[in-house]
PDB file of N, CA, C and O in Angstrom:
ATOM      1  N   UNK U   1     -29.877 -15.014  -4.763  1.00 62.00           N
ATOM      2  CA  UNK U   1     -29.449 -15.143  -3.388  1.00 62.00           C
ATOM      3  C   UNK U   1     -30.044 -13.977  -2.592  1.00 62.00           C
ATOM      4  O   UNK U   1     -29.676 -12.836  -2.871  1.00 62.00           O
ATOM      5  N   UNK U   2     -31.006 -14.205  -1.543  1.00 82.00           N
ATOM      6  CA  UNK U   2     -31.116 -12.910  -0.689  1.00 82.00           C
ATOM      7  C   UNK U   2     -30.156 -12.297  -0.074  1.00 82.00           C
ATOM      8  O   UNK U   2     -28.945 -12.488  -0.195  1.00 82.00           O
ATOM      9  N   UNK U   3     -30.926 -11.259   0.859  1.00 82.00           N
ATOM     10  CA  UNK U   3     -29.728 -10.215   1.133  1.00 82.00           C
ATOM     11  C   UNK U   3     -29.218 -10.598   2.204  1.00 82.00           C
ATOM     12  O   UNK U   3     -28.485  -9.779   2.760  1.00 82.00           O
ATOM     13  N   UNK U   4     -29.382 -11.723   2.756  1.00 85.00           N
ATOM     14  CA  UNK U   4     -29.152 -11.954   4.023  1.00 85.00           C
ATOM     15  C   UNK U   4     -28.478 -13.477   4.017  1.00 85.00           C
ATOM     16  O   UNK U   4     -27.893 -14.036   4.944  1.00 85.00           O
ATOM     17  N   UNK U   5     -28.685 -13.852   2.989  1.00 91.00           N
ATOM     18  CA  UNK U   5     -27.734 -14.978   2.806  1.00 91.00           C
ATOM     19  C   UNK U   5     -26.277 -14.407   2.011  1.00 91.00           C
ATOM     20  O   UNK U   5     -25.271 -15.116   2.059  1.00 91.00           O
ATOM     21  N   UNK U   6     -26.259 -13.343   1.429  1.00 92.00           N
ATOM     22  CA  UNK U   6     -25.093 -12.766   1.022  1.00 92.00           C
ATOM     23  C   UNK U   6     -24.433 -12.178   2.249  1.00 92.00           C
ATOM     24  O   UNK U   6     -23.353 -12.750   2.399  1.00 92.00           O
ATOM     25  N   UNK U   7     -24.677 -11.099   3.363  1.00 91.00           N
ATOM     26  CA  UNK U   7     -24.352 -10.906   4.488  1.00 91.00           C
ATOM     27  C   UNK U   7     -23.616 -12.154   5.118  1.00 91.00           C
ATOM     28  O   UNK U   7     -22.402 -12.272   5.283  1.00 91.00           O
ATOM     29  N   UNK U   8     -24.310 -12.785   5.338  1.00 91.00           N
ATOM     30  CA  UNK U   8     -23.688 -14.553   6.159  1.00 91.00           C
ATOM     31  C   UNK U   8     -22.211 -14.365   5.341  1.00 91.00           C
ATOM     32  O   UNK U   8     -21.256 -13.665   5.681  1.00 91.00           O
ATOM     33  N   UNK U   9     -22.348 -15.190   4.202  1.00 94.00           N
ATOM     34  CA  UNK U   9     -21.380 -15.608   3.786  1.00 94.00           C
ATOM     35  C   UNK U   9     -20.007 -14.529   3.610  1.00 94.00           C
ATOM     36  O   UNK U   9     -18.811 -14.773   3.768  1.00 94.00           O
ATOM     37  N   UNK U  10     -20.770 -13.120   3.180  1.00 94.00           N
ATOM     38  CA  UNK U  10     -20.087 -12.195   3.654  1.00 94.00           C
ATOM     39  C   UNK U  10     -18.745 -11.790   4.787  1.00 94.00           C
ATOM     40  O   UNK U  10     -17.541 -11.544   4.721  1.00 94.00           O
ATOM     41  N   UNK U  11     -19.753 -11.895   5.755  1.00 94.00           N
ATOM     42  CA  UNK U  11     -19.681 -12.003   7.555  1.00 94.00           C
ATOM     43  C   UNK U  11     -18.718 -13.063   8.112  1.00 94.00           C
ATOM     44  O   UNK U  11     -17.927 -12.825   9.025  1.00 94.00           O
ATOM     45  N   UNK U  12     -18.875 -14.580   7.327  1.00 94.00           N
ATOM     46  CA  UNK U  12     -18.236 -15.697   7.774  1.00 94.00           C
ATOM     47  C   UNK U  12     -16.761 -15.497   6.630  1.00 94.00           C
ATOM     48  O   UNK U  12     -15.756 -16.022   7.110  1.00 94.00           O
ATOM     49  N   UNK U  13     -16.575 -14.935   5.465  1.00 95.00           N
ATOM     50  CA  UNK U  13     -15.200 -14.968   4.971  1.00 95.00           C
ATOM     51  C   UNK U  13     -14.591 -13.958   5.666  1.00 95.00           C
ATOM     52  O   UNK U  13     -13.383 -13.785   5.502  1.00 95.00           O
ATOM     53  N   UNK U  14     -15.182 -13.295   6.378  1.00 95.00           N
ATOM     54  CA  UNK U  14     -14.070 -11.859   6.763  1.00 95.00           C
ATOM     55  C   UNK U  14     -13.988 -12.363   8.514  1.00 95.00           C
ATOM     56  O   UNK U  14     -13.272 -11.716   9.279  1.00 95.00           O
ATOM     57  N   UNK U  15     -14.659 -13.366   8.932  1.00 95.00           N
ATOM     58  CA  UNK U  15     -14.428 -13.498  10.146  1.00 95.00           C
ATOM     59  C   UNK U  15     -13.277 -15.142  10.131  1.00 95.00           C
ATOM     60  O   UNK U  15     -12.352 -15.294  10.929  1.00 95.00           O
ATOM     61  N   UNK U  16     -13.592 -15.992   9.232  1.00 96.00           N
ATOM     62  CA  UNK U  16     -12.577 -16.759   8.702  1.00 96.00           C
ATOM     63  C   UNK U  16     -11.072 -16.103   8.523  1.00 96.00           C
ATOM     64  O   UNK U  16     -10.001 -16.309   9.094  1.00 96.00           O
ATOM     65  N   UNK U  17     -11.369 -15.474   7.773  1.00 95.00           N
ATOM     66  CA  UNK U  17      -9.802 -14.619   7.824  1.00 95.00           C
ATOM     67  C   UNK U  17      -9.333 -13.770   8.712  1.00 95.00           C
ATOM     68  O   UNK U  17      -8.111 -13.619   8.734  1.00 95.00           O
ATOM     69  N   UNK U  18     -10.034 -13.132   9.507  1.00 94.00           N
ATOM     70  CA  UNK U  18      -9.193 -12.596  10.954  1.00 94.00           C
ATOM     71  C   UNK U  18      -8.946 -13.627  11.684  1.00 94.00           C
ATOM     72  O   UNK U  18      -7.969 -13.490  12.421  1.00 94.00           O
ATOM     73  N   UNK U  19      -9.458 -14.555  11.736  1.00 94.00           N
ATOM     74  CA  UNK U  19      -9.347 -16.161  12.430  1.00 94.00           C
ATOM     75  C   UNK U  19      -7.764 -16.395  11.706  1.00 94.00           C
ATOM     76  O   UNK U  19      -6.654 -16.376  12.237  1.00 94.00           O
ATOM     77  N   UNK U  20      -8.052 -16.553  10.697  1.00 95.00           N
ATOM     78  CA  UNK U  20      -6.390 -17.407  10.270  1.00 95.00           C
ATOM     79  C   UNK U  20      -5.486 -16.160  10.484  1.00 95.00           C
ATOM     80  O   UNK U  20      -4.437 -16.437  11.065  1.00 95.00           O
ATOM     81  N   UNK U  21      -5.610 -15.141  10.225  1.00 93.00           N
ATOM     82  CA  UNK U  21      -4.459 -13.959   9.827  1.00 93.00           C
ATOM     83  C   UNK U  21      -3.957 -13.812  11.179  1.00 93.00           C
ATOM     84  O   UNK U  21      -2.753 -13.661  11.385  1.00 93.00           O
ATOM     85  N   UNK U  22      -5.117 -13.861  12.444  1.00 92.00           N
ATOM     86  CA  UNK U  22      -4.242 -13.353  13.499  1.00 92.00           C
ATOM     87  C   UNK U  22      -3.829 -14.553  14.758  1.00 92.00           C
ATOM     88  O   UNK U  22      -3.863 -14.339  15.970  1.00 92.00           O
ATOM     89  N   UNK U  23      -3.391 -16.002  13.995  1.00 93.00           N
ATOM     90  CA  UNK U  23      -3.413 -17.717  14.322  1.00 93.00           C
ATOM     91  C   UNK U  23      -1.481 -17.406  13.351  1.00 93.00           C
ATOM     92  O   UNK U  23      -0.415 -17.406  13.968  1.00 93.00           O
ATOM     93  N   UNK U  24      -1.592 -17.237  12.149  1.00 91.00           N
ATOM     94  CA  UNK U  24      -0.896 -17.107  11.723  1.00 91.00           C
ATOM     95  C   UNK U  24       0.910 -16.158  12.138  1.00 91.00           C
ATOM     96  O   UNK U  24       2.113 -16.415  12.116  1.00 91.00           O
ATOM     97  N   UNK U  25       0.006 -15.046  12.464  1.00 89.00           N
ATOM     98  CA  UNK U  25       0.985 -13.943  13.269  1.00 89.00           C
ATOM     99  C   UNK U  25       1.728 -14.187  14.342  1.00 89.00           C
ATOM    100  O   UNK U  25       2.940 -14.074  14.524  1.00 89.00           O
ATOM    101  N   UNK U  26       0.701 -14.598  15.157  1.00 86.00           N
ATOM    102  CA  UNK U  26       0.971 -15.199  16.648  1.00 86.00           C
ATOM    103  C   UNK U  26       1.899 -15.926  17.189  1.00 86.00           C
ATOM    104  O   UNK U  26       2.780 -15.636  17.998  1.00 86.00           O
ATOM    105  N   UNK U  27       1.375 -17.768  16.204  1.00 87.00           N
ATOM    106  CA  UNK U  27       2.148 -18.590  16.340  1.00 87.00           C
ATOM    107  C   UNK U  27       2.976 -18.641  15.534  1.00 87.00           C
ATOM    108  O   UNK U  27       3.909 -19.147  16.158  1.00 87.00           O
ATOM    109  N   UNK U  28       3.459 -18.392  14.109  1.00 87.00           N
ATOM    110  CA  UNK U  28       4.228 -18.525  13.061  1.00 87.00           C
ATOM    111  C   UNK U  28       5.070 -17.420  13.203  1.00 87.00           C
ATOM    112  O   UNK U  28       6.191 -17.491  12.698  1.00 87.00           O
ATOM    113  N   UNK U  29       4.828 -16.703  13.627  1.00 85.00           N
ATOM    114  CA  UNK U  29       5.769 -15.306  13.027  1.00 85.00           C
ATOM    115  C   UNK U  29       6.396 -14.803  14.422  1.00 85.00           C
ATOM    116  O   UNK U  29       7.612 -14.850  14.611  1.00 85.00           O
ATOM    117  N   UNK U  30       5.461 -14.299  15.423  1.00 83.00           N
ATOM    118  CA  UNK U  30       6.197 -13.552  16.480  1.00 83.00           C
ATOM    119  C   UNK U  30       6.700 -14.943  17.527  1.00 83.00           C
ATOM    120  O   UNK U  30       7.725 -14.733  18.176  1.00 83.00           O
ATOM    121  N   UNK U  31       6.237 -15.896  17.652  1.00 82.00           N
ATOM    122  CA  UNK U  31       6.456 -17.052  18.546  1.00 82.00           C
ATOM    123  C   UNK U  31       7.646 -17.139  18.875  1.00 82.00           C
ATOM    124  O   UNK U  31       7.950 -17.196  20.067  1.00 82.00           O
ATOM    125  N   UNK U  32       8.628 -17.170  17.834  1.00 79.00           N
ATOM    126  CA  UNK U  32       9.865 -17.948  18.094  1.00 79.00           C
ATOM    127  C   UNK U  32      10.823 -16.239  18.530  1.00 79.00           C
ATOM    128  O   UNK U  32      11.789 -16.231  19.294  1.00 79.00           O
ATOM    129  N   UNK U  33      10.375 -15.208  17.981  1.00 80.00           N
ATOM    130  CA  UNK U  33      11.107 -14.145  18.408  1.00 80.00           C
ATOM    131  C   UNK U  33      10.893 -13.648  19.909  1.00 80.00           C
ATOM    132  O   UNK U  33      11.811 -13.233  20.617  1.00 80.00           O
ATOM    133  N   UNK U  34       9.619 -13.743  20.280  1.00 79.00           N
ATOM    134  CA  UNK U  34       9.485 -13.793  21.749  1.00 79.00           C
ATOM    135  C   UNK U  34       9.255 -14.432  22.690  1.00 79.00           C
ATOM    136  O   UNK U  34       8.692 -13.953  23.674  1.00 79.00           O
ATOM    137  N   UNK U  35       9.688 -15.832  22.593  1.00 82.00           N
ATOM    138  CA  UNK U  35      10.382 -17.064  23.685  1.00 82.00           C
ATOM    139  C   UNK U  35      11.782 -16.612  23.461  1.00 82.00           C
ATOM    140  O   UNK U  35      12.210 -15.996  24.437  1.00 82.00           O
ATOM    141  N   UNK U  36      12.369 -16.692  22.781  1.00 79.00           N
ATOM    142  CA  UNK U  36      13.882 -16.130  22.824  1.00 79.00           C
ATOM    143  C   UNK U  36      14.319 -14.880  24.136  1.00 79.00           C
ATOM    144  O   UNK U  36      13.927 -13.716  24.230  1.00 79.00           O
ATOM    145  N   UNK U  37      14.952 -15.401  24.740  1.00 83.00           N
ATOM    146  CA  UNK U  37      15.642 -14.526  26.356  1.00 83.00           C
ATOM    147  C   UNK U  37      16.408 -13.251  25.456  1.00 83.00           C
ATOM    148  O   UNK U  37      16.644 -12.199  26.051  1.00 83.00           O
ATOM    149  N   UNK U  38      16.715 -13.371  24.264  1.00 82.00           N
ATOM    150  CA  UNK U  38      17.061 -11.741  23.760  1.00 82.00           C
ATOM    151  C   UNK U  38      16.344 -11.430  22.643  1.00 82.00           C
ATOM    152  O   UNK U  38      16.887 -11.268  21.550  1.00 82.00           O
ATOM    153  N   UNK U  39      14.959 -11.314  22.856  1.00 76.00           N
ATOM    154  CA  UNK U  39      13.709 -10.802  21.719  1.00 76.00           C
ATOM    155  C   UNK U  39      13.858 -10.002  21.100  1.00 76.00           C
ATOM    156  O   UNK U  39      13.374  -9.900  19.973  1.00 76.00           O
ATOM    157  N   UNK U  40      15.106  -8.589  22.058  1.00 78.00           N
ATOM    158  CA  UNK U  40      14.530  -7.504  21.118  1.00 78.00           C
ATOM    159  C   UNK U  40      15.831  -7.684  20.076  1.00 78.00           C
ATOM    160  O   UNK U  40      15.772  -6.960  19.083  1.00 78.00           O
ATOM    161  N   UNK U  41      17.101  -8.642  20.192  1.00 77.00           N
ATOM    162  CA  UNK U  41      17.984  -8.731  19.416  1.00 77.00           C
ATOM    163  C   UNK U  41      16.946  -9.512  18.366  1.00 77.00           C
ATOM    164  O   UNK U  41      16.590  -8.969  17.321  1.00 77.00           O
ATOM    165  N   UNK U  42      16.764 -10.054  18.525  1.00 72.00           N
ATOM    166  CA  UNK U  42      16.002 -11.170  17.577  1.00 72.00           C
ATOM    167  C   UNK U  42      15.167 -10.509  16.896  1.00 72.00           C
ATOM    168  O   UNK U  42      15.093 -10.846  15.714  1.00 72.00           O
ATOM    169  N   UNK U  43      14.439  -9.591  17.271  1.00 71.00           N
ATOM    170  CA  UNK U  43      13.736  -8.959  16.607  1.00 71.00           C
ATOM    171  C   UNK U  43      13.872  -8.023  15.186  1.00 71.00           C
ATOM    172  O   UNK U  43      13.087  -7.679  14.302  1.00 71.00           O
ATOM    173  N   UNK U  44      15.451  -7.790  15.500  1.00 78.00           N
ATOM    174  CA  UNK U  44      15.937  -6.625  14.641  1.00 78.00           C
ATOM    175  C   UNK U  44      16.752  -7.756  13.485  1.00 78.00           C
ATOM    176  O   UNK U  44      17.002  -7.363  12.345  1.00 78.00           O
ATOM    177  N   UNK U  45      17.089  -9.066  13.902  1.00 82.00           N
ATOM    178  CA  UNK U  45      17.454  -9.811  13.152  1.00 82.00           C
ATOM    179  C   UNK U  45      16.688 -10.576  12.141  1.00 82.00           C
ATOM    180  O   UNK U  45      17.213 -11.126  11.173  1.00 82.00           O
ATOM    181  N   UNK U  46      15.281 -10.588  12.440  1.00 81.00           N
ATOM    182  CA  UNK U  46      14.150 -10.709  11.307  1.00 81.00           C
ATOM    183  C   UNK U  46      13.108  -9.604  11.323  1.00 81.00           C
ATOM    184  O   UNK U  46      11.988  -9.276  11.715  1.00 81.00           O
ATOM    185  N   UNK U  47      14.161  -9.250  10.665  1.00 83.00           N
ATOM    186  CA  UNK U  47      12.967  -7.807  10.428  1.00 83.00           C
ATOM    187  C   UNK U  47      11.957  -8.091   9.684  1.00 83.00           C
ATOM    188  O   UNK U  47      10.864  -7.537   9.800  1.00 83.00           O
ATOM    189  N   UNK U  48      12.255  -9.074   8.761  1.00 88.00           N
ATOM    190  CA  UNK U  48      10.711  -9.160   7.290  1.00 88.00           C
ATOM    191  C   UNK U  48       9.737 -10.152   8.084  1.00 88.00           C
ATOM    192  O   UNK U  48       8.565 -10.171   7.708  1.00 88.00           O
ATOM    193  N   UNK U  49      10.118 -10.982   9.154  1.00 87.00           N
ATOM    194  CA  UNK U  49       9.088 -11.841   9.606  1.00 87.00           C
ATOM    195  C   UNK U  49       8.262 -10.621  10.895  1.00 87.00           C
ATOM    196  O   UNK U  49       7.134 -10.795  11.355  1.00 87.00           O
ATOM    197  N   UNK U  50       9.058  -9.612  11.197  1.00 85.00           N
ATOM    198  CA  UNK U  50       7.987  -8.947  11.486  1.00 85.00           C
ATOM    199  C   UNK U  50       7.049  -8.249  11.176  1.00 85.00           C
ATOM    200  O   UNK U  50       5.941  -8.251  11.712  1.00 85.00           O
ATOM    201  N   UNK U  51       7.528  -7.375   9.994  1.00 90.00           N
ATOM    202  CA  UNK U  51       7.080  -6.693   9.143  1.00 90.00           C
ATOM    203  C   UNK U  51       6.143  -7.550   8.549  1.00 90.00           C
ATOM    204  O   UNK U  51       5.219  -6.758   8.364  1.00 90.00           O
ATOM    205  N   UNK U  52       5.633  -8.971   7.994  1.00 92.00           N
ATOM    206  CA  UNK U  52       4.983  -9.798   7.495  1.00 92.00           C
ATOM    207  C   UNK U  52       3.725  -9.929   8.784  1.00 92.00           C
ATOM    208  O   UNK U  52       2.562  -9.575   8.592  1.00 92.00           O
ATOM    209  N   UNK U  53       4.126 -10.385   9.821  1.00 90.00           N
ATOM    210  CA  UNK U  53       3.384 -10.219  11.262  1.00 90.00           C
ATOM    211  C   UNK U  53       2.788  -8.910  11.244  1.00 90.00           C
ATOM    212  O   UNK U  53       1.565  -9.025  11.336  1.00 90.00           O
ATOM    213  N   UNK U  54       3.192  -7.613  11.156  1.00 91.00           N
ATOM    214  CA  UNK U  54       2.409  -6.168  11.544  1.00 91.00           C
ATOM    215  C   UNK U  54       1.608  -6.213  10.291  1.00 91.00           C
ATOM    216  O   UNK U  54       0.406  -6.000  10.451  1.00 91.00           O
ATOM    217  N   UNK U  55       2.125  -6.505   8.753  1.00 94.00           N
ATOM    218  CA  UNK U  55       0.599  -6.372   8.169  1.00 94.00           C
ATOM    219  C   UNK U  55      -0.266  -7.532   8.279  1.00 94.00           C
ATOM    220  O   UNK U  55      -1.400  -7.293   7.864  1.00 94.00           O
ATOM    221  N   UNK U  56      -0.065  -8.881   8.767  1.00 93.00           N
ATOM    222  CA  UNK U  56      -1.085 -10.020   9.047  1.00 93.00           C
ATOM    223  C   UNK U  56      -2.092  -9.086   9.908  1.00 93.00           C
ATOM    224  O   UNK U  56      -3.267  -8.792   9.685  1.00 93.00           O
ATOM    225  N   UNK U  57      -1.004  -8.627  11.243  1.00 93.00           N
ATOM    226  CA  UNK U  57      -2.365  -7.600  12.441  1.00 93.00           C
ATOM    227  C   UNK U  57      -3.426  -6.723  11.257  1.00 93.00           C
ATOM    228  O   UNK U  57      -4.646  -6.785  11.105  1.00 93.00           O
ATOM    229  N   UNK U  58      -2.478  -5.993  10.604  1.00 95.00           N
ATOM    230  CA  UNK U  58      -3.526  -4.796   9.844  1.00 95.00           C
ATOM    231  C   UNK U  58      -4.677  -5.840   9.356  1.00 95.00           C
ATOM    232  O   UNK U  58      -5.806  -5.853   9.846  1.00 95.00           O
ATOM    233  N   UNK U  59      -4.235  -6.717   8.320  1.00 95.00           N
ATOM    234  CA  UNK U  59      -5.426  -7.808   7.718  1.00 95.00           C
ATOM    235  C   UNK U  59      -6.389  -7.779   8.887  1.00 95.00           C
ATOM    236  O   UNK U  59      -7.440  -7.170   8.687  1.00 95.00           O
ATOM    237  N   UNK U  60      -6.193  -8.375  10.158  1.00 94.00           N
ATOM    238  CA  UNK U  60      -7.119  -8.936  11.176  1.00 94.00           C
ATOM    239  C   UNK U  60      -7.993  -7.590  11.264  1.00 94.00           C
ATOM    240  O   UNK U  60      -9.177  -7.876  11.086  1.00 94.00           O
ATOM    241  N   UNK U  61      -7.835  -6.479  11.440  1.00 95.00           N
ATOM    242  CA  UNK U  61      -7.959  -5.601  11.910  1.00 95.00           C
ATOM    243  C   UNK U  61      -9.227  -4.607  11.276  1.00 95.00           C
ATOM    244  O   UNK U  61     -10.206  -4.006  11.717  1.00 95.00           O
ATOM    245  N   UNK U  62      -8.400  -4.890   9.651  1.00 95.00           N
ATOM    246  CA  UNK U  62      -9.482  -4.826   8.412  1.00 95.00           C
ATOM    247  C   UNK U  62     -10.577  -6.011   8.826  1.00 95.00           C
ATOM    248  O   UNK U  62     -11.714  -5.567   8.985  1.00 95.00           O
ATOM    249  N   UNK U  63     -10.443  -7.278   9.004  1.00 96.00           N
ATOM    250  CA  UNK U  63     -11.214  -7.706   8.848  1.00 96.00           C
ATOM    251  C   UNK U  63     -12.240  -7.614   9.752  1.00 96.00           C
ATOM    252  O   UNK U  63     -13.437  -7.477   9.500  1.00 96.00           O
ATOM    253  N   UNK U  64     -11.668  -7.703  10.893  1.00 94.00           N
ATOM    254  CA  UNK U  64     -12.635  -7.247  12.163  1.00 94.00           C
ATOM    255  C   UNK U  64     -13.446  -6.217  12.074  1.00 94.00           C
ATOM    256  O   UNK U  64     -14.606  -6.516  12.357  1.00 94.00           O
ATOM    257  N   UNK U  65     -13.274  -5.091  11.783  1.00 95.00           N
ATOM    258  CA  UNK U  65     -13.907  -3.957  11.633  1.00 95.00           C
ATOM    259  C   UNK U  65     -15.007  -4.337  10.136  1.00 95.00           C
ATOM    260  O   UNK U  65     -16.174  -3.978  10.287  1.00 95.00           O
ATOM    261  N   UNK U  66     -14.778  -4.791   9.232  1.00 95.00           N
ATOM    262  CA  UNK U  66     -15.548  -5.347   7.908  1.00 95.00           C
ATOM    263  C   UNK U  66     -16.938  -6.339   8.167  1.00 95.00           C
ATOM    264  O   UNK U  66     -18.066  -6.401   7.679  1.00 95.00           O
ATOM    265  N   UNK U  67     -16.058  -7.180   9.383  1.00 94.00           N
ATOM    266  CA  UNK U  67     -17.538  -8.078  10.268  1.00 94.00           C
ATOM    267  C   UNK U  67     -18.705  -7.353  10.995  1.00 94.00           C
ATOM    268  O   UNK U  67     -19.927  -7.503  10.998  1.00 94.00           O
ATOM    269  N   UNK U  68     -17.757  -6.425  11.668  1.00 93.00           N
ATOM    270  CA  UNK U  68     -19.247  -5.646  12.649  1.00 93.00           C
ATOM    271  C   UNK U  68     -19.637  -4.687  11.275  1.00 93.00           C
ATOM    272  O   UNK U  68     -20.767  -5.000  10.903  1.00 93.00           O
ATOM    273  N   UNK U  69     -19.276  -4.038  10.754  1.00 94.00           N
ATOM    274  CA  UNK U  69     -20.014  -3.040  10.003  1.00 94.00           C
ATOM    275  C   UNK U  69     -21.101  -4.086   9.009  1.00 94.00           C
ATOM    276  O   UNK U  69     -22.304  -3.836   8.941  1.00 94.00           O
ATOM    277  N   UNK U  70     -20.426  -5.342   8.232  1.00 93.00           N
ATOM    278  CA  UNK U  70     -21.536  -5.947   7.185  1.00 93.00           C
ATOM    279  C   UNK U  70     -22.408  -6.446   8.232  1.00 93.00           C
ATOM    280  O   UNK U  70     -23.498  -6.517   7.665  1.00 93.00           O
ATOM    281  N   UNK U  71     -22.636  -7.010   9.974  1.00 92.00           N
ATOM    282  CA  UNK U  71     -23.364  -7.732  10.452  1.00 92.00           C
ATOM    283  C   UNK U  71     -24.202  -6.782  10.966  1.00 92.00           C
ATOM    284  O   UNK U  71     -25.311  -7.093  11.399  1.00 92.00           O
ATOM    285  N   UNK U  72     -23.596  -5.105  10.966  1.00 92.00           N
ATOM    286  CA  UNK U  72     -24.933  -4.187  12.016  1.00 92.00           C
ATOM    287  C   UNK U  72     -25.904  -3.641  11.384  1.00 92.00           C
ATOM    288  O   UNK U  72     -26.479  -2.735  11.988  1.00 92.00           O
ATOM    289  N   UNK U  73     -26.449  -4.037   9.856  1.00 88.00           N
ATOM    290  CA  UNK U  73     -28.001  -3.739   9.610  1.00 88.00           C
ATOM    291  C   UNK U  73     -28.566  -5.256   9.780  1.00 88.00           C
ATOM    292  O   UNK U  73     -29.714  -5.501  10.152  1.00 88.00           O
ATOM    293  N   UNK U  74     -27.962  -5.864   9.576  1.00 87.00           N
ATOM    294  CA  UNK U  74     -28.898  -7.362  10.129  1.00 87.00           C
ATOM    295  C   UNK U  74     -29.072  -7.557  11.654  1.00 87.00           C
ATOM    296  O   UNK U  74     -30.041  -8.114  12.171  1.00 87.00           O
ATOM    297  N   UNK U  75     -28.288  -7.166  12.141  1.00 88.00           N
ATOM    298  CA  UNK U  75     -28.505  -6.849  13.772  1.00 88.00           C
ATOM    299  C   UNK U  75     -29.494  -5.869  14.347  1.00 88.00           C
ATOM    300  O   UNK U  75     -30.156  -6.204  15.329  1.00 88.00           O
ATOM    301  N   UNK U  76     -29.663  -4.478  13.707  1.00 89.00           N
ATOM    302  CA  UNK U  76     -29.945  -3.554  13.906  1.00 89.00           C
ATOM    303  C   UNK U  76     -31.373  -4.027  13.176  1.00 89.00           C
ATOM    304  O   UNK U  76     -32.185  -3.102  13.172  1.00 89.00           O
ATOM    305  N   UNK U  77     -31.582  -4.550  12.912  1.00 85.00           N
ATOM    306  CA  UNK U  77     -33.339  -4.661  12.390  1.00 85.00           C
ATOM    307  C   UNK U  77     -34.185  -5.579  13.806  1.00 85.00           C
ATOM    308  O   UNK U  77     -35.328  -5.424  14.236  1.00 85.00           O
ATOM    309  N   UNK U  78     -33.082  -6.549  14.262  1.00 82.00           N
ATOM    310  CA  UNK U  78     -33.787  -7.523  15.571  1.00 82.00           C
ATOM    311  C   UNK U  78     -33.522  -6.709  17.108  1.00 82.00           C
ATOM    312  O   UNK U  78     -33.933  -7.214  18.153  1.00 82.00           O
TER     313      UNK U  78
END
């Protein structure tokens, strides 16, 4: 496999997964705590669905940062 077909596929699983991780957080996890008219009660009442939500963000976050760094020597050559 060249080095640049490993990059791709690379590039596309870590951008796949900030895709789902921060789809996941959003709508699944914080959604229903902040439509609720008393969020921040709600909030303290699921604590693990937030806590599950703040490391989904970290995932995205990792992953985001993992995309630009594997895509900027293939960038950086054009």
């Amino acid at each position: 496999m060249s080095s640049n077909k490993k990059t791709a596929k690379i590039v596309g699983v870590l951008f796949i997964l900030a895709a789902v991780s921060s789809m996941i957080a959003a709508f699944i996890l914080y959604k229903p705590i902040l439509n609720d008219p008393d969020y921040l009660i709600q909030g303290s009442k699921h604590a693990n669905q937030v806590i599950l939500g703040a490391l989904l963000e970290l995932i995205l976050v990792v992953s985001a940062v993992g995309t630009a760094t594997t895509m900027f020597p293939v960038i950086k050559k054009v």
